[in-house]
PDB file of C-alpha atoms and ligand atoms in Angstrom:
ATOM      1  CA  MET A 150    -151.239 -94.019 226.736  1.00  0.00           C
ATOM      2  CA  LYS A 151    -149.986 -91.277 229.029  1.00  0.00           C
ATOM      3  CA  CYS A 152    -151.019 -90.275 232.528  1.00  0.00           C
ATOM      4  CA  ARG A 153    -153.122 -87.106 232.482  1.00  0.00           C
ATOM      5  CA  LYS A 154    -151.425 -85.861 235.629  1.00  0.00           C
ATOM      6  CA  CYS A 155    -147.712 -86.579 235.225  1.00  0.00           C
ATOM      7  CA  GLY A 156    -147.307 -87.637 231.586  1.00  0.00           C
ATOM      8  CA  GLY A 157    -145.747 -90.963 232.655  1.00  0.00           C
ATOM      9  CA  ALA A 158    -146.901 -94.374 231.403  1.00  0.00           C
ATOM     10  CA  ALA A 159    -150.577 -94.893 232.241  1.00  0.00           C
ATOM     11  CA  VAL A 160    -151.922 -98.185 233.655  1.00  0.00           C
ATOM     12  CA  LEU A 161    -155.625 -97.428 233.346  1.00  0.00           C
ATOM     13  CA  GLU A 162    -157.807 -95.563 230.910  1.00  0.00           C
ATOM     14  CA  LEU A 163    -161.038 -93.990 232.175  1.00  0.00           C
ATOM     15  CA  ARG A 164    -163.102 -93.250 229.102  1.00  0.00           C
ATOM     16  CA  ARG A 165    -165.893 -91.455 230.906  1.00  0.00           C
ATOM     17  CA  HIS A 166    -163.340 -88.996 232.285  1.00  0.00           C
ATOM     18  CA  ASN A 167    -161.485 -88.913 228.981  1.00  0.00           C
ATOM     19  CA  ALA A 168    -158.335 -89.622 230.957  1.00  0.00           C
ATOM     20  CA  ALA A 169    -155.658 -92.185 231.757  1.00  0.00           C
ATOM     21  CA  PHE A 170    -153.562 -92.452 234.916  1.00  0.00           C
ATOM     22  CA  CYS A 171    -150.362 -94.017 236.199  1.00  0.00           C
ATOM     23  CA  THR A 172    -150.657 -96.019 239.433  1.00  0.00           C
ATOM     24  CA  PRO A 173    -149.947 -93.263 242.016  1.00  0.00           C
ATOM     25  CA  ASP A 174    -152.119 -90.737 240.189  1.00  0.00           C
ATOM     26  CA  PHE A 175    -154.967 -93.216 239.802  1.00  0.00           C
ATOM     27  CA  LEU A 176    -154.845 -93.972 243.550  1.00  0.00           C
ATOM     28  CA  GLU A 177    -154.952 -90.253 244.230  1.00  0.00           C
ATOM     29  CA  PHE A 178    -157.826 -89.771 241.762  1.00  0.00           C
ATOM     30  CA  PHE A 179    -159.714 -92.572 243.560  1.00  0.00           C
ATOM     31  CA  ARG A 180    -159.168 -91.050 247.025  1.00  0.00           C
ATOM     32  CA  ASN A 181    -160.135 -87.635 245.707  1.00  0.00           C
ATOM     33  CA  GLN A 182    -163.468 -88.948 244.485  1.00  0.00           C
ATOM     34  CA  ILE A 183    -164.148 -90.286 247.978  1.00  0.00           C
ATOM     35  CA  ARG A 184    -163.056 -87.035 249.620  1.00  0.00           C
ATOM     36  CA  GLU A 185    -165.388 -85.167 247.295  1.00  0.00           C
ATOM     37  CA  ALA A 186    -168.287 -87.534 248.110  1.00  0.00           C
ATOM     38  CA  ILE A 187    -167.756 -87.107 251.851  1.00  0.00           C
ATOM     39  CA  ARG A 188    -167.454 -83.328 251.548  1.00  0.00           C
ATOM     40  CA  ARG A 189    -170.341 -82.728 249.177  1.00  0.00           C
ATOM     41  CA  TRP A 190    -172.852 -84.832 251.104  1.00  0.00           C
ATOM     42  CA  ARG A 191    -171.413 -84.037 254.552  1.00  0.00           C
ATOM     43  CA  MET A 192    -171.202 -87.768 255.170  1.00  0.00           C
ATOM     44  CA  PHE A 193    -169.124 -87.626 258.340  1.00  0.00           C
ATOM     45  CA  GLY A 194    -166.554 -85.481 260.071  1.00  0.00           C
ATOM     46  CA  PRO A 195    -162.999 -86.327 261.136  1.00  0.00           C
ATOM     47  CA  ASP A 196    -164.085 -86.980 264.742  1.00  0.00           C
ATOM     48  CA  GLU A 197    -166.936 -89.350 263.999  1.00  0.00           C
ATOM     49  CA  HIS A 198    -166.472 -93.086 264.463  1.00  0.00           C
ATOM     50  CA  VAL A 199    -167.636 -94.767 261.246  1.00  0.00           C
ATOM     51  CA  LEU A 200    -169.098 -98.272 261.092  1.00  0.00           C
ATOM     52  CA  VAL A 201    -168.048 -99.718 257.713  1.00  0.00           C
ATOM     53  CA  ALA A 202    -170.206-102.561 256.420  1.00  0.00           C
ATOM     54  CA  VAL A 203    -167.872-105.067 254.784  1.00  0.00           C
ATOM     55  CA  SER A 204    -168.769-108.087 252.684  1.00  0.00           C
ATOM     56  CA  GLY A 205    -165.269-109.308 251.811  1.00  0.00           C
ATOM     57  CA  GLY A 206    -165.671-108.011 248.231  1.00  0.00           C
ATOM     58  CA  LYS A 207    -163.530-105.417 246.466  1.00  0.00           C
ATOM     59  CA  ASP A 208    -165.823-102.447 247.005  1.00  0.00           C
ATOM     60  CA  SER A 209    -166.293-102.521 250.755  1.00  0.00           C
ATOM     61  CA  LEU A 210    -162.663-103.459 251.464  1.00  0.00           C
ATOM     62  CA  ALA A 211    -161.415-100.712 249.093  1.00  0.00           C
ATOM     63  CA  LEU A 212    -163.638 -98.260 250.960  1.00  0.00           C
ATOM     64  CA  TRP A 213    -162.344 -99.386 254.332  1.00  0.00           C
ATOM     65  CA  ASP A 214    -158.774 -99.136 253.033  1.00  0.00           C
ATOM     66  CA  VAL A 215    -159.254 -95.534 251.874  1.00  0.00           C
ATOM     67  CA  LEU A 216    -160.961 -94.453 255.109  1.00  0.00           C
ATOM     68  CA  LEU A 217    -158.069 -95.923 257.112  1.00  0.00           C
ATOM     69  CA  GLU A 218    -155.507 -94.217 254.860  1.00  0.00           C
ATOM     70  CA  GLU A 219    -157.370 -90.952 255.338  1.00  0.00           C
ATOM     71  CA  GLY A 220    -157.090 -91.347 259.096  1.00  0.00           C
ATOM     72  CA  TYR A 221    -160.752 -91.927 259.951  1.00  0.00           C
ATOM     73  CA  ARG A 222    -161.648 -93.901 263.049  1.00  0.00           C
ATOM     74  CA  THR A 223    -163.483 -96.970 261.767  1.00  0.00           C
ATOM     75  CA  THR A 224    -164.869-100.335 262.839  1.00  0.00           C
ATOM     76  CA  GLY A 225    -165.862-103.005 260.322  1.00  0.00           C
ATOM     77  CA  LEU A 226    -169.125-104.924 260.483  1.00  0.00           C
ATOM     78  CA  TYR A 227    -169.447-108.265 258.732  1.00  0.00           C
ATOM     79  CA  LEU A 228    -172.922-109.790 258.584  1.00  0.00           C
ATOM     80  CA  ASP A 229    -172.573-113.531 258.159  1.00  0.00           C
ATOM     81  CA  LEU A 230    -175.411-114.496 255.829  1.00  0.00           C
ATOM     82  CA  GLY A 231    -174.774-118.235 256.103  1.00  0.00           C
ATOM     83  CA  ILE A 232    -174.547-118.670 252.325  1.00  0.00           C
ATOM     84  CA  PHE A 233    -172.432-121.832 252.100  1.00  0.00           C
ATOM     85  CA  ASP A 234    -168.712-121.512 251.167  1.00  0.00           C
ATOM     86  CA  TYR A 235    -169.251-117.978 249.930  1.00  0.00           C
ATOM     87  CA  SER A 236    -169.913-116.752 253.473  1.00  0.00           C
ATOM     88  CA  VAL A 237    -167.072-118.811 254.982  1.00  0.00           C
ATOM     89  CA  GLU A 238    -164.561-117.356 252.524  1.00  0.00           C
ATOM     90  CA  SER A 239    -165.821-113.788 252.551  1.00  0.00           C
ATOM     91  CA  ARG A 240    -165.782-113.735 256.357  1.00  0.00           C
ATOM     92  CA  ALA A 241    -162.164-114.987 256.317  1.00  0.00           C
ATOM     93  CA  LYS A 242    -161.197-112.154 253.915  1.00  0.00           C
ATOM     94  CA  CYS A 243    -162.682-109.543 256.245  1.00  0.00           C
ATOM     95  CA  GLU A 244    -161.055-111.074 259.314  1.00  0.00           C
ATOM     96  CA  ARG A 245    -157.674-111.140 257.589  1.00  0.00           C
ATOM     97  CA  PHE A 246    -158.036-107.541 256.382  1.00  0.00           C
ATOM     98  CA  ALA A 247    -158.894-106.347 259.903  1.00  0.00           C
ATOM     99  CA  ALA A 248    -156.133-108.406 261.530  1.00  0.00           C
ATOM    100  CA  THR A 249    -153.353-107.237 259.196  1.00  0.00           C
ATOM    101  CA  ARG A 250    -154.309-103.612 259.772  1.00  0.00           C
ATOM    102  CA  GLY A 251    -155.020-104.018 263.451  1.00  0.00           C
ATOM    103  CA  VAL A 252    -158.542-102.589 263.233  1.00  0.00           C
ATOM    104  CA  PRO A 253    -161.710-103.825 264.972  1.00  0.00           C
ATOM    105  CA  LEU A 254    -164.251-105.997 263.153  1.00  0.00           C
ATOM    106  CA  LEU A 255    -167.689-106.941 264.454  1.00  0.00           C
ATOM    107  CA  VAL A 256    -169.200-110.181 263.128  1.00  0.00           C
ATOM    108  CA  ARG A 257    -172.916-110.887 263.392  1.00  0.00           C
ATOM    109  CA  PRO A 258    -174.473-114.105 262.022  1.00  0.00           C
ATOM    110  CA  VAL A 259    -177.861-113.367 260.448  1.00  0.00           C
ATOM    111  CA  ALA A 260    -179.031-116.812 261.599  1.00  0.00           C
ATOM    112  CA  ASP A 261    -178.638-115.750 265.247  1.00  0.00           C
ATOM    113  CA  GLU A 262    -180.914-112.804 264.677  1.00  0.00           C
ATOM    114  CA  VAL A 263    -183.553-114.046 262.220  1.00  0.00           C
ATOM    115  CA  GLY A 264    -183.549-117.680 263.316  1.00  0.00           C
ATOM    116  CA  ALA A 265    -182.142-119.107 260.076  1.00  0.00           C
ATOM    117  CA  PRO A 266    -179.468-118.353 257.446  1.00  0.00           C
ATOM    118  CA  VAL A 267    -180.332-116.778 254.077  1.00  0.00           C
ATOM    119  CA  PRO A 268    -180.833-120.063 252.125  1.00  0.00           C
ATOM    120  CA  VAL A 269    -183.418-121.240 254.702  1.00  0.00           C
ATOM    121  CA  ILE A 270    -185.111-117.824 254.767  1.00  0.00           C
ATOM    122  CA  GLN A 271    -185.455-118.149 251.007  1.00  0.00           C
ATOM    123  CA  ARG A 272    -187.124-121.574 251.276  1.00  0.00           C
ATOM    124  CA  VAL A 273    -189.468-120.452 254.025  1.00  0.00           C
ATOM    125  CA  THR A 274    -190.565-117.233 252.357  1.00  0.00           C
ATOM    126  CA  ARG A 275    -190.568-118.627 248.786  1.00  0.00           C
ATOM    127  CA  ARG A 276    -189.279-115.259 247.654  1.00  0.00           C
ATOM    128  CA  PRO A 277    -186.032-114.449 245.854  1.00  0.00           C
ATOM    129  CA  PRO A 278    -183.075-114.912 248.259  1.00  0.00           C
ATOM    130  CA  CYS A 279    -182.028-111.284 247.872  1.00  0.00           C
ATOM    131  CA  SER A 280    -185.360-110.164 249.269  1.00  0.00           C
ATOM    132  CA  GLY A 281    -184.955-111.619 252.801  1.00  0.00           C
ATOM    133  CA  CYS A 282    -181.196-111.080 252.645  1.00  0.00           C
ATOM    134  CA  GLY A 283    -181.439-107.390 251.716  1.00  0.00           C
ATOM    135  CA  LEU A 284    -184.100-106.770 254.344  1.00  0.00           C
ATOM    136  CA  SER A 285    -182.023-108.464 257.065  1.00  0.00           C
ATOM    137  CA  LYS A 286    -178.876-106.583 256.077  1.00  0.00           C
ATOM    138  CA  ARG A 287    -180.541-103.161 256.125  1.00  0.00           C
ATOM    139  CA  TYR A 288    -182.178-103.881 259.472  1.00  0.00           C
ATOM    140  CA  LEU A 289    -179.105-105.329 261.186  1.00  0.00           C
ATOM    141  CA  LEU A 290    -176.750-102.602 259.927  1.00  0.00           C
ATOM    142  CA  ASN A 291    -178.937-100.048 261.622  1.00  0.00           C
ATOM    143  CA  ARG A 292    -179.511-102.036 264.807  1.00  0.00           C
ATOM    144  CA  VAL A 293    -175.861-102.949 265.345  1.00  0.00           C
ATOM    145  CA  ALA A 294    -174.855 -99.312 264.734  1.00  0.00           C
ATOM    146  CA  LEU A 295    -177.426 -98.144 267.311  1.00  0.00           C
ATOM    147  CA  GLU A 296    -176.420-100.770 269.864  1.00  0.00           C
ATOM    148  CA  HIS A 297    -172.779 -99.703 269.661  1.00  0.00           C
ATOM    149  CA  GLY A 298    -173.482 -95.981 269.418  1.00  0.00           C
ATOM    150  CA  PHE A 299    -172.025 -95.389 265.942  1.00  0.00           C
ATOM    151  CA  PRO A 300    -173.339 -92.134 264.431  1.00  0.00           C
ATOM    152  CA  VAL A 301    -172.975 -93.313 260.838  1.00  0.00           C
ATOM    153  CA  VAL A 302    -172.801 -96.478 258.702  1.00  0.00           C
ATOM    154  CA  ALA A 303    -170.822 -96.500 255.440  1.00  0.00           C
ATOM    155  CA  THR A 304    -171.467 -99.096 252.738  1.00  0.00           C
ATOM    156  CA  GLY A 305    -169.474 -99.971 249.618  1.00  0.00           C
ATOM    157  CA  HIS A 306    -172.168 -99.251 247.010  1.00  0.00           C
ATOM    158  CA  ASN A 307    -170.490 -97.937 243.863  1.00  0.00           C
ATOM    159  CA  LEU A 308    -171.695 -95.997 240.819  1.00  0.00           C
ATOM    160  CA  ASP A 309    -172.757 -99.188 239.004  1.00  0.00           C
ATOM    161  CA  ASP A 310    -174.776-100.378 242.016  1.00  0.00           C
ATOM    162  CA  GLU A 311    -176.469 -97.037 242.443  1.00  0.00           C
ATOM    163  CA  ALA A 312    -177.248 -96.600 238.742  1.00  0.00           C
ATOM    164  CA  ALA A 313    -178.699-100.147 238.604  1.00  0.00           C
ATOM    165  CA  THR A 314    -180.882 -99.515 241.660  1.00  0.00           C
ATOM    166  CA  LEU A 315    -182.104 -96.252 240.158  1.00  0.00           C
ATOM    167  CA  PHE A 316    -182.820 -97.989 236.849  1.00  0.00           C
ATOM    168  CA  GLY A 317    -184.872-100.699 238.615  1.00  0.00           C
ATOM    169  CA  SER A 318    -186.838 -98.122 240.601  1.00  0.00           C
ATOM    170  CA  VAL A 319    -187.565 -96.073 237.481  1.00  0.00           C
ATOM    171  CA  LEU A 320    -188.673 -99.136 235.502  1.00  0.00           C
ATOM    172  CA  HIS A 321    -191.383 -99.773 238.089  1.00  0.00           C
ATOM    173  CA  TRP A 322    -191.807 -96.153 239.165  1.00  0.00           C
ATOM    174  CA  GLN A 323    -191.204 -97.084 242.782  1.00  0.00           C
ATOM    175  CA  THR A 324    -191.561 -93.587 244.106  1.00  0.00           C
ATOM    176  CA  GLU A 325    -190.716 -94.485 247.724  1.00  0.00           C
ATOM    177  CA  ALA A 326    -187.466 -96.111 246.635  1.00  0.00           C
ATOM    178  CA  LEU A 327    -186.702 -93.125 244.410  1.00  0.00           C
ATOM    179  CA  ALA A 328    -187.127 -90.785 247.364  1.00  0.00           C
ATOM    180  CA  ARG A 329    -184.670 -92.854 249.410  1.00  0.00           C
ATOM    181  CA  GLN A 330    -182.042 -93.201 246.670  1.00  0.00           C
ATOM    182  CA  SER A 331    -179.199 -91.019 247.821  1.00  0.00           C
ATOM    183  CA  PRO A 332    -175.473 -91.224 248.611  1.00  0.00           C
ATOM    184  CA  ALA A 333    -176.339 -90.011 252.106  1.00  0.00           C
ATOM    185  CA  LEU A 334    -179.492 -90.733 254.076  1.00  0.00           C
ATOM    186  CA  ALA A 335    -179.835 -88.471 257.067  1.00  0.00           C
ATOM    187  CA  SER A 336    -181.078 -89.771 260.387  1.00  0.00           C
ATOM    188  CA  THR A 337    -184.766 -88.801 260.319  1.00  0.00           C
ATOM    189  CA  HIS A 338    -185.572 -90.541 263.614  1.00  0.00           C
ATOM    190  CA  PRO A 339    -183.522 -91.059 266.801  1.00  0.00           C
ATOM    191  CA  LYS A 340    -183.409 -94.779 266.017  1.00  0.00           C
ATOM    192  CA  LEU A 341    -182.293 -94.414 262.399  1.00  0.00           C
ATOM    193  CA  VAL A 342    -178.553 -94.134 261.942  1.00  0.00           C
ATOM    194  CA  ARG A 343    -177.193 -91.992 259.087  1.00  0.00           C
ATOM    195  CA  ARG A 344    -176.256 -94.121 256.063  1.00  0.00           C
ATOM    196  CA  VAL A 345    -173.655 -93.088 253.506  1.00  0.00           C
ATOM    197  CA  LYS A 346    -172.121 -94.458 250.306  1.00  0.00           C
ATOM    198  CA  PRO A 347    -168.739 -92.805 249.778  1.00  0.00           C
ATOM    199  CA  LEU A 348    -168.022 -94.859 246.606  1.00  0.00           C
ATOM    200  CA  TYR A 349    -171.035 -93.604 244.650  1.00  0.00           C
ATOM    201  CA  ARG A 350    -168.795 -91.561 242.306  1.00  0.00           C
ATOM    202  CA  LEU A 351    -166.609 -94.563 241.406  1.00  0.00           C
ATOM    203  CA  SER A 352    -167.401 -97.375 238.988  1.00  0.00           C
ATOM    204  CA  GLU A 353    -167.001-101.074 239.688  1.00  0.00           C
ATOM    205  CA  ARG A 354    -164.071-101.188 237.288  1.00  0.00           C
ATOM    206  CA  GLU A 355    -162.377 -98.393 239.221  1.00  0.00           C
ATOM    207  CA  THR A 356    -162.854-100.063 242.614  1.00  0.00           C
ATOM    208  CA  ALA A 357    -161.521-103.327 241.135  1.00  0.00           C
ATOM    209  CA  ALA A 358    -158.457-101.468 239.833  1.00  0.00           C
ATOM    210  CA  TYR A 359    -157.924 -99.790 243.206  1.00  0.00           C
ATOM    211  CA  ALA A 360    -158.195-103.093 245.089  1.00  0.00           C
ATOM    212  CA  PHE A 361    -155.776-104.735 242.646  1.00  0.00           C
ATOM    213  CA  LEU A 362    -153.215-101.934 242.776  1.00  0.00           C
ATOM    214  CA  ARG A 363    -153.395-101.817 246.579  1.00  0.00           C
ATOM    215  CA  ARG A 364    -153.043-105.626 246.718  1.00  0.00           C
ATOM    216  CA  ILE A 365    -156.207-106.022 248.759  1.00  0.00           C
ATOM    217  CA  ASP A 366    -157.093-109.675 249.203  1.00  0.00           C
ATOM    218  CA  TYR A 367    -160.824-109.818 248.468  1.00  0.00           C
ATOM    219  CA  ILE A 368    -163.311-112.509 247.486  1.00  0.00           C
ATOM    220  CA  VAL A 369    -163.578-112.555 243.710  1.00  0.00           C
ATOM    221  CA  GLU A 370    -166.530-114.955 243.473  1.00  0.00           C
ATOM    222  CA  GLU A 371    -169.972-113.416 243.579  1.00  0.00           C
ATOM    223  CA  CYS A 372    -172.623-114.609 245.990  1.00  0.00           C
ATOM    224  CA  PRO A 373    -174.147-117.743 244.366  1.00  0.00           C
ATOM    225  CA  PHE A 374    -177.561-116.097 244.536  1.00  0.00           C
ATOM    226  CA  ALA A 375    -176.413-113.059 242.553  1.00  0.00           C
ATOM    227  CA  GLU A 376    -176.780-114.933 239.289  1.00  0.00           C
ATOM    228  CA  GLY A 377    -180.241-114.329 237.914  1.00  0.00           C
ATOM    229  CA  ALA A 378    -180.895-111.379 240.229  1.00  0.00           C
ATOM    230  CA  THR A 379    -182.676-108.576 238.391  1.00  0.00           C
ATOM    231  CA  SER A 380    -180.097-106.054 239.574  1.00  0.00           C
ATOM    232  CA  ILE A 381    -177.470-107.953 237.551  1.00  0.00           C
ATOM    233  CA  ALA A 382    -179.631-107.749 234.411  1.00  0.00           C
ATOM    234  CA  HIS A 383    -180.021-104.020 234.983  1.00  0.00           C
ATOM    235  CA  LYS A 384    -176.260-103.644 235.379  1.00  0.00           C
ATOM    236  CA  GLN A 385    -175.693-105.445 232.085  1.00  0.00           C
ATOM    237  CA  ILE A 386    -178.114-103.171 230.249  1.00  0.00           C
ATOM    238  CA  LEU A 387    -176.447-100.084 231.694  1.00  0.00           C
ATOM    239  CA  SER A 388    -172.999-101.408 230.817  1.00  0.00           C
ATOM    240  CA  ARG A 389    -174.075-101.818 227.194  1.00  0.00           C
ATOM    241  CA  MET A 390    -175.220 -98.207 227.228  1.00  0.00           C
ATOM    242  CA  GLU A 391    -171.918 -97.187 228.803  1.00  0.00           C
ATOM    243  CA  ASP A 392    -169.947 -98.986 226.058  1.00  0.00           C
ATOM    244  CA  ALA A 393    -171.897 -97.156 223.390  1.00  0.00           C
ATOM    245  CA  SER A 394    -171.700 -93.832 225.178  1.00  0.00           C
ATOM    246  CA  PRO A 395    -169.073 -93.448 227.925  1.00  0.00           C
ATOM    247  CA  GLY A 396    -170.456 -91.492 230.858  1.00  0.00           C
ATOM    248  CA  ALA A 397    -174.030 -92.757 230.396  1.00  0.00           C
ATOM    249  CA  LYS A 398    -174.216 -94.347 233.873  1.00  0.00           C
ATOM    250  CA  HIS A 399    -172.706 -91.305 235.492  1.00  0.00           C
ATOM    251  CA  ASN A 400    -175.110 -88.938 233.709  1.00  0.00           C
ATOM    252  CA  PHE A 401    -178.096 -91.112 234.568  1.00  0.00           C
ATOM    253  CA  LEU A 402    -177.305 -91.219 238.297  1.00  0.00           C
ATOM    254  CA  PHE A 403    -175.898 -87.736 238.750  1.00  0.00           C
ATOM    255  CA  GLY A 404    -178.673 -86.138 236.687  1.00  0.00           C
ATOM    256  CA  TYR A 405    -181.197 -87.804 238.962  1.00  0.00           C
ATOM    257  CA  LEU A 406    -179.428 -86.692 242.142  1.00  0.00           C
ATOM    258  CA  ASP A 407    -178.985 -83.120 240.918  1.00  0.00           C
ATOM    259  CA  ARG A 408    -182.308 -82.522 239.238  1.00  0.00           C
ATOM    260  CA  ALA A 409    -185.035 -85.018 240.143  1.00  0.00           C
ATOM    261  CA  ARG A 410    -184.519 -86.509 243.585  1.00  0.00           C
ATOM    262  CA  ALA A 411    -185.761 -83.543 245.618  1.00  0.00           C
ATOM    263  CA  ALA A 412    -189.208 -83.778 244.020  1.00  0.00           C
ATOM    264  CA  PHE A 413    -189.601 -87.445 245.029  1.00  0.00           C
ATOM    265  CA  GLU A 414    -188.311 -86.717 248.498  1.00  0.00           C
ATOM    266  CA  ARG A 415    -190.960 -84.034 249.029  1.00  0.00           C
ATOM    267  CA  ALA A 416    -193.760 -86.217 247.693  1.00  0.00           C
ATOM    268  CA  GLU A 417    -192.921 -89.284 249.773  1.00  0.00           C
ATOM    269  CA  ALA A 418    -192.514 -87.919 253.285  1.00  0.00           C
ATOM    270  CA  VAL A 419    -193.765 -90.718 255.581  1.00  0.00           C
ATOM    271  CA  GLU A 420    -194.614 -90.931 259.248  1.00  0.00           C
ATOM    272  CA  LEU A 421    -192.176 -93.115 261.192  1.00  0.00           C
ATOM    273  CA  ARG A 422    -193.069 -95.174 264.259  1.00  0.00           C
ATOM    274  CA  GLU A 423    -191.333 -97.753 266.402  1.00  0.00           C
ATOM    275  CA  CYS A 424    -191.926-101.481 265.958  1.00  0.00           C
ATOM    276  CA  ALA A 425    -194.123-102.830 268.766  1.00  0.00           C
ATOM    277  CA  ARG A 426    -191.773-105.806 269.203  1.00  0.00           C
ATOM    278  CA  CYS A 427    -188.167-104.689 268.672  1.00  0.00           C
ATOM    279  CA  GLY A 428    -188.480-100.915 268.872  1.00  0.00           C
ATOM    280  CA  GLN A 429    -186.757-100.302 265.544  1.00  0.00           C
ATOM    281  CA  VAL A 430    -188.206 -97.807 263.085  1.00  0.00           C
ATOM    282  CA  THR A 431    -191.078 -98.831 260.818  1.00  0.00           C
ATOM    283  CA  THR A 432    -194.098 -97.326 259.108  1.00  0.00           C
ATOM    284  CA  GLY A 433    -196.495-100.022 260.405  1.00  0.00           C
ATOM    285  CA  THR A 434    -197.072-101.699 263.762  1.00  0.00           C
ATOM    286  CA  LEU A 435    -194.567-104.550 263.382  1.00  0.00           C
ATOM    287  CA  CYS A 436    -191.425-104.005 261.312  1.00  0.00           C
ATOM    288  CA  ALA A 437    -190.708-106.147 258.245  1.00  0.00           C
ATOM    289  CA  PHE A 438    -187.775-107.842 260.015  1.00  0.00           C
ATOM    290  CA  CYS A 439    -189.911-109.031 262.942  1.00  0.00           C
ATOM    291  CA  LYS A 440    -192.540-110.303 260.486  1.00  0.00           C
ATOM    292  CA  LEU A 441    -189.809-112.201 258.629  1.00  0.00           C
ATOM    293  CA  ALA A 442    -188.456-113.690 261.887  1.00  0.00           C
ATOM    294  CA  ASP A 443    -192.027-114.796 262.806  1.00  0.00           C
ATOM    295  CA  GLN A 444    -192.433-116.467 259.438  1.00  0.00           C
ATOM    296  CA  VAL A 445    -189.105-118.291 259.854  1.00  0.00           C
ATOM    297  CA  LYS A 446    -190.039-119.388 263.383  1.00  0.00           C
ATOM    298  CA  ARG A 447    -193.383-120.792 262.248  1.00  0.00           C
ATOM    299  CA  ALA A 448    -191.773-122.796 259.469  1.00  0.00           C
ATOM    300  CA  THR A 449    -188.692-124.185 261.233  1.00  0.00           C
TER     301      THR A 449
HETATM  302  S1  Q46 B 649    -175.561-111.378 249.309  1.00  0.00           S
HETATM  303 FE1  Q46 B 649    -177.754-111.374 249.654  1.00  0.00          FE
HETATM  304 FE2  Q46 B 649    -176.466-110.096 247.732  1.00  0.00          FE
HETATM  305 FE3  Q46 B 649    -176.385-112.756 247.799  1.00  0.00          FE
HETATM  306  S2  Q46 B 649    -178.453-113.125 248.526  1.00  0.00           S
HETATM  307 FE4  Q46 B 649    -178.646-111.435 247.113  1.00  0.00          FE
HETATM  308  S3  Q46 B 649    -178.538-109.671 248.455  1.00  0.00           S
HETATM  309  S4  Q46 B 649    -176.740-111.490 246.014  1.00  0.00           S
HETATM  310  S5  Q46 B 649    -175.399-108.222 247.552  1.00  0.00           S
HETATM  311 ZN1   ZN B 650    -189.284-105.172 264.731  1.00  0.00          ZN
END
């Protein structure tokens, strides 16, 4: 196997690109995909201070690594979900990453904000753990960014994540979710911070290879609640399709972004208000986060 760029010995084959790369050329390919994502979706400019949401996993730390290498001004944000050893270890990975590179990291425990950690939220709400967890993460990312005056939040969602989310939304024809599915969500309200996903062009396998080749120390174990989550089942289905037909995930996601998304966006324009309690953006009177915190308070 030879590197497509230099003809040297390749370390990684990328079937969907019909290419193989040596280590330096793969790293360059990876950074180029991120540059292209940032450019094409005008995610942020060189002078903007980017808040990078990090979980301690390969994707978000690889993203942070590339943004630092590219010279962006960044601060990490770790939301401590309180999920047993998984949270203890993943927090330690983020703290070590930030310390060795001398970059700032904000840490916010979800329990301080909602009133209880994710496992207790799950018991109280009797809903899948990812439901309260995902809601809290989305809400806190935005609020912390606003509080600190960051113009943009970057998350480590990759091509596999985005294709799986799209697949789930299509299966149930969740038109609101389809309208919001994008590598870059503009700020449509003064209290909504722009949200971007610079890894959306890169697969999970590619981010794993990047993290390995760059010797990034990340948490390999998944969140214990990930097992059995529907998003994992969707990822497995898409991976089977990818094996049979390399490029299937890419075509599914990119075809949607290029040809279908605009129609959903037009159809789902909603009126935004501010939550009567916390002032964050919502479509109702009280936001979903404040309702969740009320439910936790009543039960604990
Ligand atoms: S952390 Fe939270 Fe994920 Fe764990 S509980 Fe589900 S949403 S799986 S990315
Ligand atoms: Zn609220």
